[in-house]
């Protein structure tokens, strides 16, 4: 399977630069796999496609202000550090720009010395292991000095940090938002619960894979980076009971999907556990856990587009994306949504 099989032409002006004033006013494209139909709705209409006894699975990870702008000790050269994976209290795997200024031993000063990082190793694909020195509580310093790590295709300044968080974000640790969940409001979630639809929380901290494009022509040669997940007893029980009672499992986002599919047995049953996943889902994959998916519109030739193409057919997804372009849907993180049932 070739990378070019997942290409589509996207006009730049359709890349959403700002979130809408109201989260659930985004548009919603509904794909019915059984009837092979496409409907155009708004996100607040999603409730009409959910049935009593279904279960929505949401990823309650919280984005940290992981983008730090500092200067190299001795030269004053500007250096950007993106925190990707915490290795211990003071040490992180990071993405550093420009990398040539961050050799082992280089020290980077942030906030006039409130935080100092030293590059102690260079690992896979040039990522830097950075050990930080500081006084006080790291999270408080990061909240003061860090910026939200918006994707590179968003060039506008984000006025409200909370708009790059879901309304149910709880467990800190992500370098990017699980963007399908950005469309939900607290009020909509309450309406969904009142209809008899269960909501299960899982956690997957979104990491490096979000920032790495697929470079291999043969997608099977692509290596996914691992991300940490948690499924607790309550979530596992809720999802398993839904399955046993004949309800549908609707994943909110590709991150929830990857978490569930990592843990599910052949019958789609889950157990409470935590660990690291590097699962790569592409066409030909047989889903065990999920029956439907709420997701955003993804980058051409991305692993996220491949996952969605595994749930429906590649041809049908690319056909839907073509319609989305024609209908002027908004794409990517702050863009519109798709429901696949």
Short mmCIF file of C-alpha atoms in Angstrom, two decimals:
data_model
loop_
_atom_site.label_atom_id
_atom_site.label_comp_id
_atom_site.label_asym_id
_atom_site.label_seq_id
_atom_site.Cartn_x
_atom_site.Cartn_y
_atom_site.Cartn_z
CA UNK A 1 0.00 0.00 0.00
CA UNK A 2 1.54 3.26 -1.18
CA UNK A 3 1.65 6.60 0.61
CA UNK A 4 0.27 8.30 -2.51
CA UNK A 5 -2.90 6.20 -2.16
CA UNK A 6 -3.87 8.51 0.71
CA UNK A 7 -3.28 11.84 -1.00
CA UNK A 8 -6.02 14.38 -1.64
CA UNK A 9 -5.84 17.98 -2.81
CA UNK A 10 -6.71 20.50 -0.09
CA UNK A 11 -6.92 24.25 -0.70
CA UNK A 12 -4.97 26.13 1.98
CA UNK A 13 -7.89 28.40 2.76
CA UNK A 14 -9.89 25.43 4.11
CA UNK A 15 -7.41 24.84 6.95
CA UNK A 16 -9.17 26.23 10.03
CA UNK A 17 -7.02 28.82 11.79
CA UNK A 18 -9.33 29.66 14.69
CA UNK A 19 -11.92 27.75 16.73
CA UNK A 20 -15.56 28.72 16.30
CA UNK A 21 -17.17 30.85 19.02
CA UNK A 22 -19.41 27.91 19.99
CA UNK A 23 -17.76 24.50 20.01
CA UNK A 24 -20.77 22.46 18.88
CA UNK A 25 -21.63 24.79 15.97
CA UNK A 26 -19.02 23.04 13.82
CA UNK A 27 -20.37 21.21 10.82
CA UNK A 28 -20.76 17.44 10.96
CA UNK A 29 -20.50 15.13 7.96
CA UNK A 30 -22.31 11.86 8.69
CA UNK A 31 -21.22 8.75 6.80
CA UNK A 32 -23.56 5.76 6.96
CA UNK A 33 -21.51 2.72 5.95
CA UNK A 34 -24.49 0.35 5.53
CA UNK A 35 -26.43 2.70 3.27
CA UNK A 36 -23.34 4.38 1.74
CA UNK A 37 -24.83 7.84 2.30
CA UNK A 38 -23.41 11.25 3.21
CA UNK A 39 -25.39 13.78 5.26
CA UNK A 40 -24.47 17.36 6.18
CA UNK A 41 -25.38 18.40 9.72
CA UNK A 42 -24.04 20.46 12.63
CA UNK A 43 -22.17 18.89 15.52
CA UNK A 44 -25.01 19.47 17.97
CA UNK A 45 -27.04 17.06 15.78
CA UNK A 46 -24.73 14.18 16.77
CA UNK A 47 -27.11 13.26 19.60
CA UNK A 48 -29.78 12.22 17.08
CA UNK A 49 -27.44 9.52 15.73
CA UNK A 50 -26.71 8.05 19.17
CA UNK A 51 -29.08 5.52 20.71
CA UNK A 52 -29.97 4.65 24.26
CA UNK A 53 -27.58 1.91 25.36
CA UNK A 54 -24.67 3.17 23.23
CA UNK A 55 -21.38 4.21 24.81
CA UNK A 56 -19.25 7.20 23.83
CA UNK A 57 -15.56 6.73 24.64
CA UNK A 58 -13.67 9.98 25.21
CA UNK A 59 -9.97 10.67 25.76
CA UNK A 60 -9.61 12.85 28.87
CA UNK A 61 -5.93 13.71 28.40
CA UNK A 62 -4.97 17.33 28.99
CA UNK A 63 -2.54 19.28 26.81
CA UNK A 64 0.40 20.83 28.64
CA UNK A 65 1.90 24.16 27.46
CA UNK A 66 4.74 22.12 26.00
CA UNK A 67 6.31 24.69 23.66
CA UNK A 68 9.22 26.56 25.25
CA UNK A 69 11.18 29.38 23.63
CA UNK A 70 14.65 29.87 25.08
CA UNK A 71 18.17 30.92 24.19
CA UNK A 72 21.39 28.98 24.05
CA UNK A 73 23.72 29.70 26.92
CA UNK A 74 26.81 31.56 25.74
CA UNK A 75 25.52 32.62 22.30
CA UNK A 76 21.97 33.82 22.94
CA UNK A 77 20.75 31.95 19.85
CA UNK A 78 16.98 31.37 19.87
CA UNK A 79 15.97 27.76 20.43
CA UNK A 80 12.50 26.19 20.53
CA UNK A 81 11.92 23.07 22.62
CA UNK A 82 8.77 20.94 22.37
CA UNK A 83 8.22 18.57 25.29
CA UNK A 84 7.12 15.16 24.01
CA UNK A 85 7.56 12.48 26.64
CA UNK A 86 8.38 12.74 30.34
CA UNK A 87 11.08 10.24 31.32
CA UNK A 88 11.40 11.23 34.98
CA UNK A 89 10.75 14.29 37.19
CA UNK A 90 13.41 16.42 35.50
CA UNK A 91 14.03 14.70 32.15
CA UNK A 92 12.06 14.84 28.90
CA UNK A 93 12.33 13.58 25.36
CA UNK A 94 11.96 16.69 23.21
CA UNK A 95 11.88 18.04 19.68
CA UNK A 96 14.39 20.91 19.35
CA UNK A 97 14.65 23.54 16.61
CA UNK A 98 17.20 24.22 15.27
CA UNK A 99 18.73 20.86 16.17
CA UNK A 100 22.23 21.85 15.05
CA UNK A 101 22.43 24.31 17.95
CA UNK A 102 21.47 21.61 20.48
CA UNK A 103 24.38 19.19 20.64
CA UNK A 104 24.98 17.11 23.76
CA UNK A 105 26.08 19.44 26.54
CA UNK A 106 24.26 22.49 25.16
CA UNK A 107 22.40 24.47 27.82
CA UNK A 108 19.21 26.40 27.06
CA UNK A 109 17.92 29.25 29.25
CA UNK A 110 14.16 29.91 29.59
CA UNK A 111 12.47 32.82 31.33
CA UNK A 112 15.72 34.56 32.29
CA UNK A 113 16.93 31.46 34.15
CA UNK A 114 13.72 30.31 35.85
CA UNK A 115 14.21 27.11 33.87
CA UNK A 116 17.44 25.72 32.40
CA UNK A 117 17.66 22.67 30.15
CA UNK A 118 20.76 20.66 29.27
CA UNK A 119 20.88 18.30 26.28
CA UNK A 120 22.17 15.00 27.65
CA UNK A 121 21.53 12.68 24.70
CA UNK A 122 20.39 12.53 21.07
CA UNK A 123 18.05 9.64 20.22
CA UNK A 124 15.89 8.33 17.39
CA UNK A 125 15.20 10.78 14.55
CA UNK A 126 17.26 13.47 16.23
CA UNK A 127 15.07 13.96 19.30
CA UNK A 128 16.93 15.42 22.27
CA UNK A 129 16.85 14.16 25.83
CA UNK A 130 16.84 17.29 27.99
CA UNK A 131 17.36 17.44 31.75
CA UNK A 132 15.84 20.51 33.38
CA UNK A 133 17.03 22.50 36.40
CA UNK A 134 14.57 24.69 38.31
CA UNK A 135 13.40 25.72 41.74
CA UNK A 136 9.81 25.11 42.76
CA UNK A 137 7.16 23.08 40.94
CA UNK A 138 7.86 22.21 37.29
CA UNK A 139 4.18 22.35 36.25
CA UNK A 140 3.80 25.88 37.63
CA UNK A 141 6.94 27.07 35.83
CA UNK A 142 5.74 25.42 32.61
CA UNK A 143 2.35 27.09 32.94
CA UNK A 144 4.10 30.46 33.23
CA UNK A 145 6.71 30.04 30.48
CA UNK A 146 5.19 27.50 28.07
CA UNK A 147 2.90 27.99 25.11
CA UNK A 148 0.26 25.65 23.72
CA UNK A 149 1.93 23.44 21.08
CA UNK A 150 -0.37 24.25 18.18
CA UNK A 151 0.28 22.29 14.96
CA UNK A 152 2.48 24.07 12.40
CA UNK A 153 -0.43 24.57 9.98
CA UNK A 154 -2.13 26.90 12.52
CA UNK A 155 -0.45 30.27 12.17
CA UNK A 156 -2.91 32.46 14.10
CA UNK A 157 -2.28 33.21 17.76
CA UNK A 158 -4.60 31.35 20.12
CA UNK A 159 -6.27 33.91 22.37
CA UNK A 160 -7.75 31.42 24.84
CA UNK A 161 -5.58 28.44 25.85
CA UNK A 162 -8.68 26.51 26.89
CA UNK A 163 -9.92 26.31 23.31
CA UNK A 164 -7.14 23.80 22.61
CA UNK A 165 -8.46 21.63 25.45
CA UNK A 166 -11.57 19.47 25.54
CA UNK A 167 -14.12 20.47 28.17
CA UNK A 168 -13.43 17.13 29.90
CA UNK A 169 -9.61 17.33 29.86
CA UNK A 170 -8.30 16.03 33.18
CA UNK A 171 -4.98 14.15 33.12
CA UNK A 172 -2.01 16.29 32.02
CA UNK A 173 0.52 14.85 29.61
CA UNK A 174 -0.29 15.53 25.94
CA UNK A 175 1.76 17.42 23.39
CA UNK A 176 -1.36 17.89 21.25
CA UNK A 177 -5.11 17.89 21.77
CA UNK A 178 -7.37 14.93 20.94
CA UNK A 179 -9.13 17.25 18.52
CA UNK A 180 -12.33 15.28 17.81
CA UNK A 181 -13.34 16.05 21.39
CA UNK A 182 -12.99 19.81 20.95
CA UNK A 183 -16.53 19.95 19.49
CA UNK A 184 -18.28 18.86 22.69
CA UNK A 185 -19.77 21.28 25.19
CA UNK A 186 -20.65 20.34 28.76
CA UNK A 187 -24.31 20.95 27.92
CA UNK A 188 -24.22 18.59 24.93
CA UNK A 189 -22.57 15.88 27.04
CA UNK A 190 -25.33 16.24 29.65
CA UNK A 191 -27.98 15.89 26.95
CA UNK A 192 -26.25 12.76 25.68
CA UNK A 193 -26.22 11.23 29.17
CA UNK A 194 -29.88 12.14 29.69
CA UNK A 195 -30.74 10.15 26.55
CA UNK A 196 -29.35 7.00 28.18
CA UNK A 197 -25.99 6.99 26.42
CA UNK A 198 -23.05 6.05 28.60
CA UNK A 199 -19.76 7.95 28.54
CA UNK A 200 -16.52 6.12 29.29
CA UNK A 201 -13.24 7.95 29.94
CA UNK A 202 -9.90 6.60 28.75
CA UNK A 203 -6.58 8.43 28.66
CA UNK A 204 -3.99 8.47 25.89
CA UNK A 205 -1.30 11.13 26.04
CA UNK A 206 -0.86 12.35 22.47
CA UNK A 207 2.82 12.43 21.60
CA UNK A 208 5.40 12.47 18.84
CA UNK A 209 3.40 10.64 16.19
CA UNK A 210 1.15 13.66 15.82
CA UNK A 211 4.08 15.74 14.55
CA UNK A 212 5.78 13.14 12.34
CA UNK A 213 4.73 12.80 8.70
CA UNK A 214 4.85 9.43 6.97
CA UNK A 215 8.02 9.48 4.84
CA UNK A 216 8.13 5.92 3.46
CA UNK A 217 6.50 5.24 0.08
CA UNK A 218 5.34 1.85 1.36
CA UNK A 219 3.24 2.69 4.41
CA UNK A 220 4.06 -0.71 5.98
CA UNK A 221 7.60 0.59 6.51
CA UNK A 222 6.33 3.43 8.73
CA UNK A 223 7.18 3.22 12.42
CA UNK A 224 4.67 4.60 14.93
CA UNK A 225 6.03 6.18 18.10
CA UNK A 226 4.64 4.88 21.36
CA UNK A 227 2.14 6.79 23.50
CA UNK A 228 1.05 6.11 27.08
CA UNK A 229 -2.53 5.03 27.78
CA UNK A 230 -4.70 4.19 30.79
CA UNK A 231 -8.01 2.32 30.95
CA UNK A 232 -9.42 2.10 34.48
CA UNK A 233 -11.83 -0.45 35.95
CA UNK A 234 -14.87 1.79 35.55
CA UNK A 235 -14.24 2.44 31.84
CA UNK A 236 -13.53 -1.22 31.08
CA UNK A 237 -16.70 -2.29 32.90
CA UNK A 238 -18.86 0.33 31.16
CA UNK A 239 -17.58 -0.62 27.70
CA UNK A 240 -17.86 -4.38 28.32
CA UNK A 241 -21.41 -4.04 29.66
CA UNK A 242 -22.38 -2.01 26.59
CA UNK A 243 -21.00 -4.73 24.33
CA UNK A 244 -22.80 -7.50 26.23
CA UNK A 245 -26.11 -5.60 26.05
CA UNK A 246 -25.84 -5.04 22.30
CA UNK A 247 -25.00 -1.33 22.43
CA UNK A 248 -22.54 0.35 20.12
CA UNK A 249 -19.11 1.66 21.10
CA UNK A 250 -18.56 5.06 19.48
CA UNK A 251 -14.99 6.31 19.84
CA UNK A 252 -14.41 10.04 20.01
CA UNK A 253 -11.22 10.48 18.04
CA UNK A 254 -8.42 8.34 16.69
CA UNK A 255 -6.65 8.40 20.07
CA UNK A 256 -9.59 6.75 21.85
CA UNK A 257 -9.79 4.29 18.97
CA UNK A 258 -6.13 3.32 19.21
CA UNK A 259 -6.40 2.89 22.98
CA UNK A 260 -9.41 0.57 22.72
CA UNK A 261 -8.02 -1.45 19.82
CA UNK A 262 -4.70 -1.91 21.64
CA UNK A 263 -6.37 -3.49 24.66
CA UNK A 264 -9.44 -5.29 23.25
CA UNK A 265 -9.46 -9.08 22.92
CA UNK A 266 -10.89 -10.85 19.85
CA UNK A 267 -14.42 -10.36 21.20
CA UNK A 268 -13.90 -6.65 21.82
CA UNK A 269 -13.74 -7.07 25.59
CA UNK A 270 -11.40 -4.86 27.63
CA UNK A 271 -9.50 -5.11 30.88
CA UNK A 272 -8.30 -2.30 33.11
CA UNK A 273 -4.64 -1.66 32.33
CA UNK A 274 -2.05 0.92 31.34
CA UNK A 275 0.98 0.85 29.09
CA UNK A 276 2.48 2.07 25.84
CA UNK A 277 0.96 1.60 22.42
CA UNK A 278 2.45 1.97 18.96
CA UNK A 279 -0.49 0.38 17.15
CA UNK A 280 -0.69 1.37 13.48
CA UNK A 281 -4.16 0.97 11.97
CA UNK A 282 -4.51 1.02 8.18
CA UNK A 283 -6.84 -0.59 5.58
CA UNK A 284 -7.14 -4.32 6.11
CA UNK A 285 -7.26 -3.98 9.90
CA UNK A 286 -10.21 -5.75 11.57
CA UNK A 287 -11.68 -3.60 14.33
CA UNK A 288 -12.46 -5.44 17.57
CA UNK A 289 -13.72 -2.74 19.92
CA UNK A 290 -15.38 0.15 18.11
CA UNK A 291 -18.59 0.33 16.07
CA UNK A 292 -18.40 3.98 15.09
CA UNK A 293 -16.08 6.99 15.15
CA UNK A 294 -16.30 10.74 15.61
CA UNK A 295 -13.25 12.37 14.08
CA UNK A 296 -11.95 15.50 12.40
CA UNK A 297 -10.74 15.87 8.81
CA UNK A 298 -7.10 14.78 8.67
CA UNK A 299 -3.97 15.71 6.75
CA UNK A 300 -3.29 14.06 3.38
CA UNK A 301 -1.03 10.99 3.63
CA UNK A 302 -1.28 10.89 7.43
CA UNK A 303 -1.60 7.86 9.71
CA UNK A 304 -4.89 9.33 10.97
CA UNK A 305 -6.36 9.32 7.46
CA UNK A 306 -5.16 5.71 7.12
CA UNK A 307 -6.96 4.74 10.34
CA UNK A 308 -10.22 6.29 9.16
CA UNK A 309 -9.79 4.53 5.81
CA UNK A 310 -9.53 1.23 7.67
CA UNK A 311 -12.94 1.76 9.28
CA UNK A 312 -14.64 2.62 5.99
CA UNK A 313 -13.00 1.96 2.63
CA UNK A 314 -10.17 4.17 1.39
CA UNK A 315 -12.20 4.96 -1.71
CA UNK A 316 -15.28 5.99 0.28
CA UNK A 317 -13.26 8.17 2.66
CA UNK A 318 -11.45 9.95 -0.17
CA UNK A 319 -14.80 10.43 -1.91
CA UNK A 320 -16.18 11.99 1.30
CA UNK A 321 -13.12 14.25 1.59
CA UNK A 322 -13.65 15.41 -1.99
CA UNK A 323 -17.23 16.30 -1.07
CA UNK A 324 -15.96 18.09 2.05
CA UNK A 325 -13.67 20.25 -0.09
CA UNK A 326 -16.50 21.03 -2.50
CA UNK A 327 -18.83 21.91 0.40
CA UNK A 328 -16.15 24.10 2.01
CA UNK A 329 -15.81 22.20 5.25
CA UNK A 330 -13.10 23.41 7.66
CA UNK A 331 -10.15 21.04 8.03
CA UNK A 332 -7.78 19.82 10.75
CA UNK A 333 -7.56 20.63 14.47
CA UNK A 334 -9.99 23.57 14.69
CA UNK A 335 -12.06 22.34 11.77
CA UNK A 336 -15.30 20.42 11.32
CA UNK A 337 -16.12 16.84 12.26
CA UNK A 338 -17.11 13.54 10.69
CA UNK A 339 -19.27 10.77 12.18
CA UNK A 340 -18.82 7.29 10.72
CA UNK A 341 -21.49 4.72 11.65
#
